[in-house]
Each structure stands twice: as structure tokens, then as C-alpha cells.
PDB file of C-alpha atoms and ligand atoms in Angstrom:
ATOM      1  CA  MET N   1      -0.063   0.240   0.325  1.00  0.00           C
ATOM      2  CA  PRO N   2       1.037   3.423  -0.907  1.00  0.00           C
ATOM      3  CA  SER N   3       1.957   5.852   2.062  1.00  0.00           C
ATOM      4  CA  LEU N   4      -0.404   8.422   3.540  1.00  0.00           C
ATOM      5  CA  PRO N   5       0.362  12.228   1.836  1.00  0.00           C
ATOM      6  CA  ILE N   6       2.374  14.261   4.893  1.00  0.00           C
ATOM      7  CA  THR N   7       1.363  17.684   5.143  1.00  0.00           C
ATOM      8  CA  VAL N   8       3.724  20.260   6.122  1.00  0.00           C
ATOM      9  CA  THR N   9       2.670  22.697   8.876  1.00  0.00           C
ATOM     10  CA  LEU N  10       4.875  25.282  10.246  1.00  0.00           C
ATOM     11  CA  ASP N  11       4.529  26.990  13.532  1.00  0.00           C
ATOM     12  CA  VAL N  12       5.779  30.790  13.095  1.00  0.00           C
ATOM     13  CA  GLU N  13       6.826  32.224  16.247  1.00  0.00           C
ATOM     14  CA  ASP N  14       9.822  33.934  17.637  1.00  0.00           C
ATOM     15  CA  HIS N  15      11.072  31.238  20.313  1.00  0.00           C
ATOM     16  CA  LEU N  16      13.037  34.292  21.976  1.00  0.00           C
ATOM     17  CA  GLY N  17       9.832  36.168  22.043  1.00  0.00           C
ATOM     18  CA  ARG N  18      11.101  39.398  20.837  1.00  0.00           C
ATOM     19  CA  TYR N  19       8.990  39.658  17.615  1.00  0.00           C
ATOM     20  CA  GLU N  20      11.156  41.997  16.021  1.00  0.00           C
ATOM     21  CA  ALA N  21      10.703  42.857  12.405  1.00  0.00           C
ATOM     22  CA  ASP N  22      13.844  41.582  11.135  1.00  0.00           C
ATOM     23  CA  GLY N  23      14.373  38.605  13.832  1.00  0.00           C
ATOM     24  CA  ARG N  24      15.846  35.262  12.951  1.00  0.00           C
ATOM     25  CA  TYR N  25      12.274  33.804  12.400  1.00  0.00           C
ATOM     26  CA  VAL N  26      11.785  36.116   9.490  1.00  0.00           C
ATOM     27  CA  ALA N  27      14.763  35.039   7.344  1.00  0.00           C
ATOM     28  CA  ASN N  28      13.998  31.225   8.519  1.00  0.00           C
ATOM     29  CA  THR N  29      10.567  31.014   7.454  1.00  0.00           C
ATOM     30  CA  GLU N  30      11.591  32.502   3.785  1.00  0.00           C
ATOM     31  CA  ARG N  31      14.341  29.502   3.578  1.00  0.00           C
ATOM     32  CA  VAL N  32      11.203  27.266   4.463  1.00  0.00           C
ATOM     33  CA  LEU N  33       9.389  28.564   1.794  1.00  0.00           C
ATOM     34  CA  ALA N  34      11.961  28.608  -0.605  1.00  0.00           C
ATOM     35  CA  PHE N  35      12.687  24.500   0.078  1.00  0.00           C
ATOM     36  CA  LEU N  36       8.952  24.095  -0.539  1.00  0.00           C
ATOM     37  CA  ALA N  37       8.813  26.094  -3.400  1.00  0.00           C
ATOM     38  CA  GLU N  38      11.639  23.916  -4.859  1.00  0.00           C
ATOM     39  CA  ARG N  39       9.263  20.592  -4.212  1.00  0.00           C
ATOM     40  CA  GLY N  40       6.111  22.058  -5.128  1.00  0.00           C
ATOM     41  CA  ALA N  41       4.657  21.309  -1.771  1.00  0.00           C
ATOM     42  CA  ARG N  42       2.054  23.553  -0.381  1.00  0.00           C
ATOM     43  CA  GLY N  43       1.549  23.549   3.326  1.00  0.00           C
ATOM     44  CA  THR N  44      -0.239  25.455   6.614  1.00  0.00           C
ATOM     45  CA  PHE N  45       1.434  28.046   8.104  1.00  0.00           C
ATOM     46  CA  PHE N  46      -0.097  28.238  11.951  1.00  0.00           C
ATOM     47  CA  ILE N  47       1.110  32.134  12.357  1.00  0.00           C
ATOM     48  CA  VAL N  48       1.442  33.881  16.053  1.00  0.00           C
ATOM     49  CA  GLY N  49      -0.757  37.445  16.116  1.00  0.00           C
ATOM     50  CA  ARG N  50       2.575  39.247  16.788  1.00  0.00           C
ATOM     51  CA  VAL N  51       4.411  38.114  13.657  1.00  0.00           C
ATOM     52  CA  ALA N  52       1.246  39.338  11.848  1.00  0.00           C
ATOM     53  CA  GLU N  53       1.992  42.880  13.635  1.00  0.00           C
ATOM     54  CA  ALA N  54       5.752  42.793  13.444  1.00  0.00           C
ATOM     55  CA  ALA N  55       6.445  41.382   9.970  1.00  0.00           C
ATOM     56  CA  PRO N  56       3.141  41.477   7.912  1.00  0.00           C
ATOM     57  CA  GLY N  57       5.311  41.321   4.662  1.00  0.00           C
ATOM     58  CA  LEU N  58       6.178  37.845   5.894  1.00  0.00           C
ATOM     59  CA  VAL N  59       2.526  37.030   6.117  1.00  0.00           C
ATOM     60  CA  ARG N  60       2.054  38.209   2.918  1.00  0.00           C
ATOM     61  CA  LYS N  61       4.922  36.165   1.116  1.00  0.00           C
ATOM     62  CA  ILE N  62       3.362  32.856   3.080  1.00  0.00           C
ATOM     63  CA  ALA N  63       0.212  33.157   1.235  1.00  0.00           C
ATOM     64  CA  ALA N  64       1.682  34.328  -2.195  1.00  0.00           C
ATOM     65  CA  ALA N  65       3.253  31.449  -2.214  1.00  0.00           C
ATOM     66  CA  GLY N  66      -0.051  29.259  -1.913  1.00  0.00           C
ATOM     67  CA  HIS N  67      -0.218  28.386   1.581  1.00  0.00           C
ATOM     68  CA  GLU N  68      -3.014  28.101   3.784  1.00  0.00           C
ATOM     69  CA  LEU N  69      -2.662  30.824   6.653  1.00  0.00           C
ATOM     70  CA  ALA N  70      -3.653  29.380  10.211  1.00  0.00           C
ATOM     71  CA  CYS N  71      -3.427  31.001  13.610  1.00  0.00           C
ATOM     72  CA  HIS N  72      -0.948  30.101  16.592  1.00  0.00           C
ATOM     73  CA  SER N  73      -2.203  32.382  19.024  1.00  0.00           C
ATOM     74  CA  TYR N  74      -1.929  36.222  19.727  1.00  0.00           C
ATOM     75  CA  ARG N  75       1.525  35.927  22.040  1.00  0.00           C
ATOM     76  CA  HIS N  76       2.210  32.372  22.216  1.00  0.00           C
ATOM     77  CA  THR N  77       0.533  31.980  26.107  1.00  0.00           C
ATOM     78  CA  PRO N  78       0.276  28.328  26.736  1.00  0.00           C
ATOM     79  CA  LEU N  79      -4.059  27.790  27.356  1.00  0.00           C
ATOM     80  CA  GLU N  80      -3.912  27.349  30.789  1.00  0.00           C
ATOM     81  CA  ARG N  81      -2.276  30.858  31.532  1.00  0.00           C
ATOM     82  CA  GLU N  82      -5.459  32.527  29.383  1.00  0.00           C
ATOM     83  CA  SER N  83      -9.060  33.172  30.661  1.00  0.00           C
ATOM     84  CA  PRO N  84     -11.780  32.531  28.259  1.00  0.00           C
ATOM     85  CA  ALA N  85     -12.342  35.992  27.918  1.00  0.00           C
ATOM     86  CA  THR N  86      -9.094  37.352  27.171  1.00  0.00           C
ATOM     87  CA  PHE N  87      -8.348  34.300  25.106  1.00  0.00           C
ATOM     88  CA  ARG N  88     -11.395  35.110  22.975  1.00  0.00           C
ATOM     89  CA  ALA N  89      -9.996  38.859  22.967  1.00  0.00           C
ATOM     90  CA  GLU N  90      -6.358  38.142  21.993  1.00  0.00           C
ATOM     91  CA  THR N  91      -7.119  35.322  19.352  1.00  0.00           C
ATOM     92  CA  GLY N  92      -9.779  37.034  17.835  1.00  0.00           C
ATOM     93  CA  LEU N  93      -7.486  39.598  17.312  1.00  0.00           C
ATOM     94  CA  ALA N  94      -4.595  37.404  15.672  1.00  0.00           C
ATOM     95  CA  LYS N  95      -7.205  35.942  13.168  1.00  0.00           C
ATOM     96  CA  THR N  96      -8.040  39.301  12.195  1.00  0.00           C
ATOM     97  CA  LEU N  97      -4.098  40.593  12.346  1.00  0.00           C
ATOM     98  CA  ILE N  98      -3.219  37.752  10.185  1.00  0.00           C
ATOM     99  CA  GLU N  99      -6.175  37.666   7.794  1.00  0.00           C
ATOM    100  CA  GLN N 100      -5.628  41.611   7.124  1.00  0.00           C
ATOM    101  CA  ALA N 101      -1.697  41.024   6.294  1.00  0.00           C
ATOM    102  CA  GLY N 102      -2.284  38.007   4.108  1.00  0.00           C
ATOM    103  CA  GLY N 103      -5.744  38.534   2.437  1.00  0.00           C
ATOM    104  CA  ALA N 104      -6.688  35.277   2.766  1.00  0.00           C
ATOM    105  CA  PRO N 105      -9.371  33.852   5.603  1.00  0.00           C
ATOM    106  CA  VAL N 106      -8.395  32.108   8.510  1.00  0.00           C
ATOM    107  CA  ALA N 107     -10.133  28.947   9.345  1.00  0.00           C
ATOM    108  CA  GLY N 108      -7.333  26.508  11.574  1.00  0.00           C
ATOM    109  CA  TYR N 109      -6.068  27.144  15.052  1.00  0.00           C
ATOM    110  CA  ARG N 110      -3.281  25.490  16.940  1.00  0.00           C
ATOM    111  CA  ALA N 111      -3.034  25.973  20.578  1.00  0.00           C
ATOM    112  CA  PRO N 112       0.839  27.093  21.683  1.00  0.00           C
ATOM    113  CA  LEU N 113       2.471  23.648  22.854  1.00  0.00           C
ATOM    114  CA  PHE N 114      -0.456  21.454  22.192  1.00  0.00           C
ATOM    115  CA  SER N 115      -1.920  22.833  25.489  1.00  0.00           C
ATOM    116  CA  LEU N 116      -5.549  21.810  24.703  1.00  0.00           C
ATOM    117  CA  THR N 117      -6.241  19.519  27.179  1.00  0.00           C
ATOM    118  CA  PRO N 118      -9.196  18.602  29.499  1.00  0.00           C
ATOM    119  CA  ARG N 119      -8.468  21.796  31.986  1.00  0.00           C
ATOM    120  CA  THR N 120      -8.687  24.274  28.865  1.00  0.00           C
ATOM    121  CA  ALA N 121     -11.404  22.351  26.660  1.00  0.00           C
ATOM    122  CA  TRP N 122     -13.426  25.563  27.471  1.00  0.00           C
ATOM    123  CA  ALA N 123     -11.009  26.810  24.200  1.00  0.00           C
ATOM    124  CA  VAL N 124     -13.061  24.774  22.046  1.00  0.00           C
ATOM    125  CA  THR N 125     -16.457  26.570  22.538  1.00  0.00           C
ATOM    126  CA  GLU N 126     -14.904  30.143  22.113  1.00  0.00           C
ATOM    127  CA  LEU N 127     -12.686  28.456  19.021  1.00  0.00           C
ATOM    128  CA  GLY N 128     -16.253  27.771  17.315  1.00  0.00           C
ATOM    129  CA  ALA N 129     -17.562  31.269  18.375  1.00  0.00           C
ATOM    130  CA  LEU N 130     -14.513  33.187  16.754  1.00  0.00           C
ATOM    131  CA  GLY N 131     -15.606  31.109  13.529  1.00  0.00           C
ATOM    132  CA  PHE N 132     -12.566  28.791  13.121  1.00  0.00           C
ATOM    133  CA  ARG N 133     -13.718  25.656  11.554  1.00  0.00           C
ATOM    134  CA  TYR N 134     -10.716  23.234  13.005  1.00  0.00           C
ATOM    135  CA  SER N 135      -8.173  22.907  15.470  1.00  0.00           C
ATOM    136  CA  SER N 136      -4.761  21.142  15.470  1.00  0.00           C
ATOM    137  CA  SER N 137      -4.287  21.482  19.111  1.00  0.00           C
ATOM    138  CA  ILE N 138      -4.150  17.874  21.028  1.00  0.00           C
ATOM    139  CA  VAL N 139      -1.802  15.267  21.961  1.00  0.00           C
ATOM    140  CA  PRO N 140      -4.215  12.682  22.221  1.00  0.00           C
ATOM    141  CA  ALA N 141      -2.642  10.802  24.901  1.00  0.00           C
ATOM    142  CA  ALA N 142      -1.720  11.070  28.182  1.00  0.00           C
ATOM    143  CA  ASN N 143       1.990  12.983  28.105  1.00  0.00           C
ATOM    144  CA  PRO N 144       4.153  14.496  30.582  1.00  0.00           C
ATOM    145  CA  ARG N 145       3.626  17.917  29.958  1.00  0.00           C
ATOM    146  CA  TYR N 146       0.198  18.574  27.847  1.00  0.00           C
ATOM    147  CA  GLY N 147      -2.090  15.759  26.417  1.00  0.00           C
ATOM    148  CA  TYR N 148      -5.774  14.850  26.410  1.00  0.00           C
ATOM    149  CA  PRO N 149      -6.412  11.068  26.845  1.00  0.00           C
ATOM    150  CA  GLY N 150      -9.091   9.497  25.521  1.00  0.00           C
ATOM    151  CA  VAL N 151     -10.114  11.372  22.438  1.00  0.00           C
ATOM    152  CA  PRO N 152      -9.793   9.789  19.008  1.00  0.00           C
ATOM    153  CA  ARG N 153      -6.331   9.411  17.695  1.00  0.00           C
ATOM    154  CA  THR N 154      -7.351  10.557  14.310  1.00  0.00           C
ATOM    155  CA  PRO N 155      -9.475  13.565  13.167  1.00  0.00           C
ATOM    156  CA  PHE N 156     -12.496  13.984  15.182  1.00  0.00           C
ATOM    157  CA  ARG N 157     -15.434  16.775  15.610  1.00  0.00           C
ATOM    158  CA  TRP N 158     -16.300  18.245  18.782  1.00  0.00           C
ATOM    159  CA  ALA N 159     -19.941  18.754  19.620  1.00  0.00           C
ATOM    160  CA  ASN N 160     -19.887  22.198  18.591  1.00  0.00           C
ATOM    161  CA  GLY N 161     -18.884  21.475  14.967  1.00  0.00           C
ATOM    162  CA  LEU N 162     -14.974  22.349  15.224  1.00  0.00           C
ATOM    163  CA  VAL N 163     -12.994  19.611  13.602  1.00  0.00           C
ATOM    164  CA  GLU N 164      -9.766  18.587  15.533  1.00  0.00           C
ATOM    165  CA  LEU N 165      -6.741  17.071  13.913  1.00  0.00           C
ATOM    166  CA  PRO N 166      -5.051  15.438  16.465  1.00  0.00           C
ATOM    167  CA  VAL N 167      -1.259  15.224  16.408  1.00  0.00           C
ATOM    168  CA  PRO N 168      -0.060  12.122  14.687  1.00  0.00           C
ATOM    169  CA  LEU N 169       1.378   9.650  17.708  1.00  0.00           C
ATOM    170  CA  VAL N 170       3.650   6.534  17.533  1.00  0.00           C
ATOM    171  CA  ARG N 171       3.601   4.114  20.288  1.00  0.00           C
ATOM    172  CA  PHE N 172       6.946   3.154  21.532  1.00  0.00           C
ATOM    173  CA  GLY N 173       7.295   1.086  24.416  1.00  0.00           C
ATOM    174  CA  PRO N 174       5.575   2.894  27.398  1.00  0.00           C
ATOM    175  CA  ALA N 175       5.670   6.398  25.432  1.00  0.00           C
ATOM    176  CA  GLN N 176       3.207   7.710  22.955  1.00  0.00           C
ATOM    177  CA  LEU N 177       5.620  10.160  20.359  1.00  0.00           C
ATOM    178  CA  PRO N 178       4.501  12.936  18.761  1.00  0.00           C
ATOM    179  CA  PHE N 179       7.318  11.787  15.917  1.00  0.00           C
ATOM    180  CA  LEU N 180       6.432  13.982  13.164  1.00  0.00           C
ATOM    181  CA  GLY N 181       7.712  17.573  14.120  1.00  0.00           C
ATOM    182  CA  GLY N 182       9.416  19.359  16.604  1.00  0.00           C
ATOM    183  CA  ILE N 183      12.412  17.773  19.120  1.00  0.00           C
ATOM    184  CA  TYR N 184      11.126  14.370  18.229  1.00  0.00           C
ATOM    185  CA  LEU N 185      12.016  14.649  14.373  1.00  0.00           C
ATOM    186  CA  ARG N 186      15.135  16.123  15.358  1.00  0.00           C
ATOM    187  CA  TYR N 187      16.637  13.799  17.546  1.00  0.00           C
ATOM    188  CA  LEU N 188      14.958  10.468  16.369  1.00  0.00           C
ATOM    189  CA  PRO N 189      17.033   8.822  13.246  1.00  0.00           C
ATOM    190  CA  ALA N 190      15.447   9.634   9.997  1.00  0.00           C
ATOM    191  CA  GLY N 191      15.090   6.172   8.911  1.00  0.00           C
ATOM    192  CA  LEU N 192      12.900   5.255  12.268  1.00  0.00           C
ATOM    193  CA  VAL N 193      10.523   8.328  11.467  1.00  0.00           C
ATOM    194  CA  ARG N 194      10.101   7.480   7.974  1.00  0.00           C
ATOM    195  CA  ARG N 195       9.478   3.581   8.482  1.00  0.00           C
ATOM    196  CA  TRP N 196       6.962   4.665  11.253  1.00  0.00           C
ATOM    197  CA  ALA N 197       5.278   7.163   8.638  1.00  0.00           C
ATOM    198  CA  ARG N 198       5.019   4.794   6.293  1.00  0.00           C
ATOM    199  CA  ALA N 199       3.419   2.058   8.568  1.00  0.00           C
ATOM    200  CA  ARG N 200       0.282   4.681   8.942  1.00  0.00           C
ATOM    201  CA  ARG N 201      -2.669   3.698   7.821  1.00  0.00           C
ATOM    202  CA  ASP N 202      -5.164   6.039   9.029  1.00  0.00           C
ATOM    203  CA  GLY N 203      -5.676   9.581  10.421  1.00  0.00           C
ATOM    204  CA  VAL N 204      -4.099  13.043   8.420  1.00  0.00           C
ATOM    205  CA  LEU N 205      -0.472  12.834   8.979  1.00  0.00           C
ATOM    206  CA  TRP N 206       1.438  16.098   9.133  1.00  0.00           C
ATOM    207  CA  THR N 207       4.707  17.331  10.556  1.00  0.00           C
ATOM    208  CA  TYR N 208       5.060  20.325  12.667  1.00  0.00           C
ATOM    209  CA  LEU N 209       8.030  22.280  12.761  1.00  0.00           C
ATOM    210  CA  HIS N 210       8.983  26.097  13.789  1.00  0.00           C
ATOM    211  CA  PRO N 211      11.762  28.297  11.938  1.00  0.00           C
ATOM    212  CA  TYR N 212      14.439  27.742  14.570  1.00  0.00           C
ATOM    213  CA  ASP N 213      14.076  24.068  13.968  1.00  0.00           C
ATOM    214  CA  PHE N 214      16.411  24.916  10.532  1.00  0.00           C
ATOM    215  CA  ASP N 215      18.549  27.309  12.262  1.00  0.00           C
ATOM    216  CA  ALA N 216      21.799  25.640  12.894  1.00  0.00           C
ATOM    217  CA  ALA N 217      23.614  29.131  12.911  1.00  0.00           C
ATOM    218  CA  GLU N 218      22.202  30.741  15.839  1.00  0.00           C
ATOM    219  CA  PRO N 219      24.046  31.614  18.549  1.00  0.00           C
ATOM    220  CA  TYR N 220      22.831  29.943  21.964  1.00  0.00           C
ATOM    221  CA  SER N 221      20.268  32.142  24.052  1.00  0.00           C
ATOM    222  CA  PRO N 222      18.246  30.877  26.691  1.00  0.00           C
ATOM    223  CA  MET N 223      14.146  30.760  25.608  1.00  0.00           C
ATOM    224  CA  PRO N 224      11.867  32.425  28.038  1.00  0.00           C
ATOM    225  CA  ASP N 225       9.592  30.331  30.502  1.00  0.00           C
ATOM    226  CA  THR N 226      12.007  27.141  29.437  1.00  0.00           C
ATOM    227  CA  ALA N 227      14.053  25.190  31.790  1.00  0.00           C
ATOM    228  CA  ALA N 228      17.809  25.575  30.694  1.00  0.00           C
ATOM    229  CA  TRP N 229      18.215  21.793  29.779  1.00  0.00           C
ATOM    230  CA  ILE N 230      15.424  21.733  27.400  1.00  0.00           C
ATOM    231  CA  SER N 231      16.716  25.342  25.879  1.00  0.00           C
ATOM    232  CA  LEU N 232      19.958  23.433  24.972  1.00  0.00           C
ATOM    233  CA  LEU N 233      17.976  20.186  24.005  1.00  0.00           C
ATOM    234  CA  LEU N 234      16.196  22.931  21.795  1.00  0.00           C
ATOM    235  CA  TRP N 235      19.221  24.294  20.407  1.00  0.00           C
ATOM    236  CA  PHE N 236      21.158  21.525  19.379  1.00  0.00           C
ATOM    237  CA  LYS N 237      20.198  18.911  16.454  1.00  0.00           C
ATOM    238  CA  ARG N 238      19.128  21.607  14.105  1.00  0.00           C
ATOM    239  CA  GLY N 239      21.333  20.803  10.977  1.00  0.00           C
ATOM    240  CA  GLY N 240      19.617  17.571   9.859  1.00  0.00           C
ATOM    241  CA  THR N 241      16.251  19.079   9.843  1.00  0.00           C
ATOM    242  CA  TRP N 242      15.818  20.019   5.710  1.00  0.00           C
ATOM    243  CA  ASP N 243      16.916  16.288   4.999  1.00  0.00           C
ATOM    244  CA  LYS N 244      14.413  14.495   7.288  1.00  0.00           C
ATOM    245  CA  LEU N 245      11.681  16.577   6.269  1.00  0.00           C
ATOM    246  CA  ALA N 246      12.567  16.098   2.195  1.00  0.00           C
ATOM    247  CA  GLY N 247      12.995  12.293   3.202  1.00  0.00           C
ATOM    248  CA  LEU N 248       9.367  12.667   4.475  1.00  0.00           C
ATOM    249  CA  LEU N 249       7.931  14.689   2.022  1.00  0.00           C
ATOM    250  CA  GLU N 250       9.110  11.536  -0.757  1.00  0.00           C
ATOM    251  CA  LEU N 251       6.651   9.500   1.076  1.00  0.00           C
ATOM    252  CA  GLY N 252       4.084  11.613  -0.617  1.00  0.00           C
ATOM    253  CA  VAL N 253       3.222  15.463   0.137  1.00  0.00           C
ATOM    254  CA  GLY N 254      -0.373  16.142   1.603  1.00  0.00           C
ATOM    255  CA  ARG N 255      -2.370  19.309   0.831  1.00  0.00           C
ATOM    256  CA  PRO N 256      -2.790  21.978   3.332  1.00  0.00           C
ATOM    257  CA  LEU N 257      -4.843  20.975   6.335  1.00  0.00           C
ATOM    258  CA  GLY N 258      -8.017  23.635   5.793  1.00  0.00           C
ATOM    259  CA  VAL N 259      -8.206  21.773   2.030  1.00  0.00           C
ATOM    260  CA  ARG N 260      -8.162  18.130   3.637  1.00  0.00           C
ATOM    261  CA  VAL N 261     -10.902  19.307   6.567  1.00  0.00           C
ATOM    262  CA  ASN N 262     -13.310  20.199   3.753  1.00  0.00           C
ATOM    263  CA  GLU N 263     -12.741  16.686   1.402  1.00  0.00           C
ATOM    264  CA  ALA N 264     -13.447  13.243   1.383  1.00  0.00           C
ATOM    265  CA  GLU N 265     -10.348  12.168   1.963  1.00  0.00           C
ATOM    266  CA  LEU N 266     -10.816  13.232   5.997  1.00  0.00           C
ATOM    267  CA  ILE N 267     -12.854  10.439   7.413  1.00  0.00           C
ATOM    268  CA  ILE N 268     -14.130  11.462  10.751  1.00  0.00           C
ATOM    269  CA  ARG N 269     -14.619   8.450  12.640  1.00  0.00           C
ATOM    270  CA  THR N 270     -16.438   9.888  16.009  1.00  0.00           C
ATOM    271  CA  SER N 271     -18.904  12.598  15.864  1.00  0.00           C
ATOM    272  CA  ASP N 272     -20.055  14.463  19.046  1.00  0.00           C
ATOM    273  CA  VAL N 273     -16.788  14.234  21.238  1.00  0.00           C
ATOM    274  CA  LYS N 274     -18.506  16.232  24.582  1.00  0.00           C
ATOM    275  CA  ILE N 275     -16.202  18.350  26.448  1.00  0.00           C
TER     276      ILE N 275
HETATM  277 ZN1  LIG Y   1       4.227  27.634  19.029  1.00  0.00          ZN
END
């Protein structure tokens, strides 16, 4: 059987939280755009509202290259540190900023750090009220940091109609690894990741990366709100990201998530998941 196609998603944020108009996230995102253009791949870019404020030209370039624009919060605050009222105001602002900068409607949302959990499930109601059609915000298992055990591992619909695309996981011993992105993709052997991806037979596969995941030349700086050892872990092992992504795309390139939500290939197996 052929492999499932893999959609490229990028979370466009400044990992140092500075959001300057010429921060490294701008040039790194432009390098990712060039890489995807060479391969004819169109994906989904989840953009932090402050990026759209600081660098609206970057958002325009992403849209002009044919990628889907989506929202990755206003200031990258994990959901458990938000109240429903501030979340609504700031996420609405971020959505508007991205739509204005890119000239295209935004249908998708991804919570910072996949922080949609049973404790923050109120966000589902807010996202529906803000007009989002899908979310990509959940680790569908117990997880040391954030996780939502018990929900389906393949795309499903919340009771208010919002579609959820959970992060693809692989079972590895007692652990469930979100193997197609971030630190997992950077540290796991390329051959193993490809084998796991090729073995998947259901769900929507997507890889999640950040501009800094490609930035092997960046001098070390500690990340805000992050333990020193995690900052170091996030700084090492960036040099291989291009080859790993290229290797995954050889298995088959998926279309942007917003397109796939609309199409028959997305089979929603469980309806009306309650919050
Ligand atoms: Zn993020």
C-alpha cells in the first residue's frame, strides 16, 4: 500500500519572544518557503498574531506562495494561562491581523505547545464562536506536559462542529511520541521516523516544525519560560532538519490542512466528542 501523504505545517513564532521585524524567524521562514517551492509542496502556516503585527510582509509572502494561513495564538501563551475572556479577545485579534496581512481567510487554529487539554477544553467553545472551522491543538494521549487522553487519535469533530486534527503519535514502548515534528523529528533517527510514517494507515499525517528548527547557525540564547536543559535540547541537532523533512516528503506530499478538512479523504470516525 502507498504511504499516506504528509502535510507540512510550520508554527511561525519567535522562540525568543522578541517579535522584531527583522528577527531570525523571518529569514528562517523565508528559507522554508524556498525549500517547499522547490518541491512544489503547499502546506499550512500557523502564525502567531505578533508575527503578523511585526512582519506583515512575511505573512503576505506565505499567502502569495500558495500556503494556507492559520492562527497560532496572539502571543504564544499556553491555554492554561489564559482566561476565556482574554483568549477570545486576543485570538480574535490575531485572526484579524493574519487575515489582514495575508488577504486570505483563516479557518485553522493551533494552541501553543498543543496545550488543549481537559482543563482548557473551554477553548473549543471559544474557537467555534470565533469562526474557526478546525483545530490542530491536541496530543491525544497522556503526556508529561500536555495531553488529552481518551479522545480519538484520528480526526474527529467536537460537539460544536469544530474539527480536531490530533497530532500523529506512534507507540514506542510505554511512550506515545509525536514523532513527525519538533524535537522528536530532530532527535529520532531519520530511517525510523520514515518507517513509522510509512506504516500508518489512518488519520491525517502532518509534520510540525518551527523556524528555529532549521536554524543551525543561531548562537545559543536561553528561551523564555523554559528550563535551561530544554533550551539546550532545542538548540542542538538543528542541522539535519532539512534532510529529514525532505525524506518525509518523498513519501507523499499532503495538501494544506484546511483543504483536507473539506475533502472526503478526511474521515471523521467519531462524532460529537463532548467537552
Ligand atoms: Zn508554538
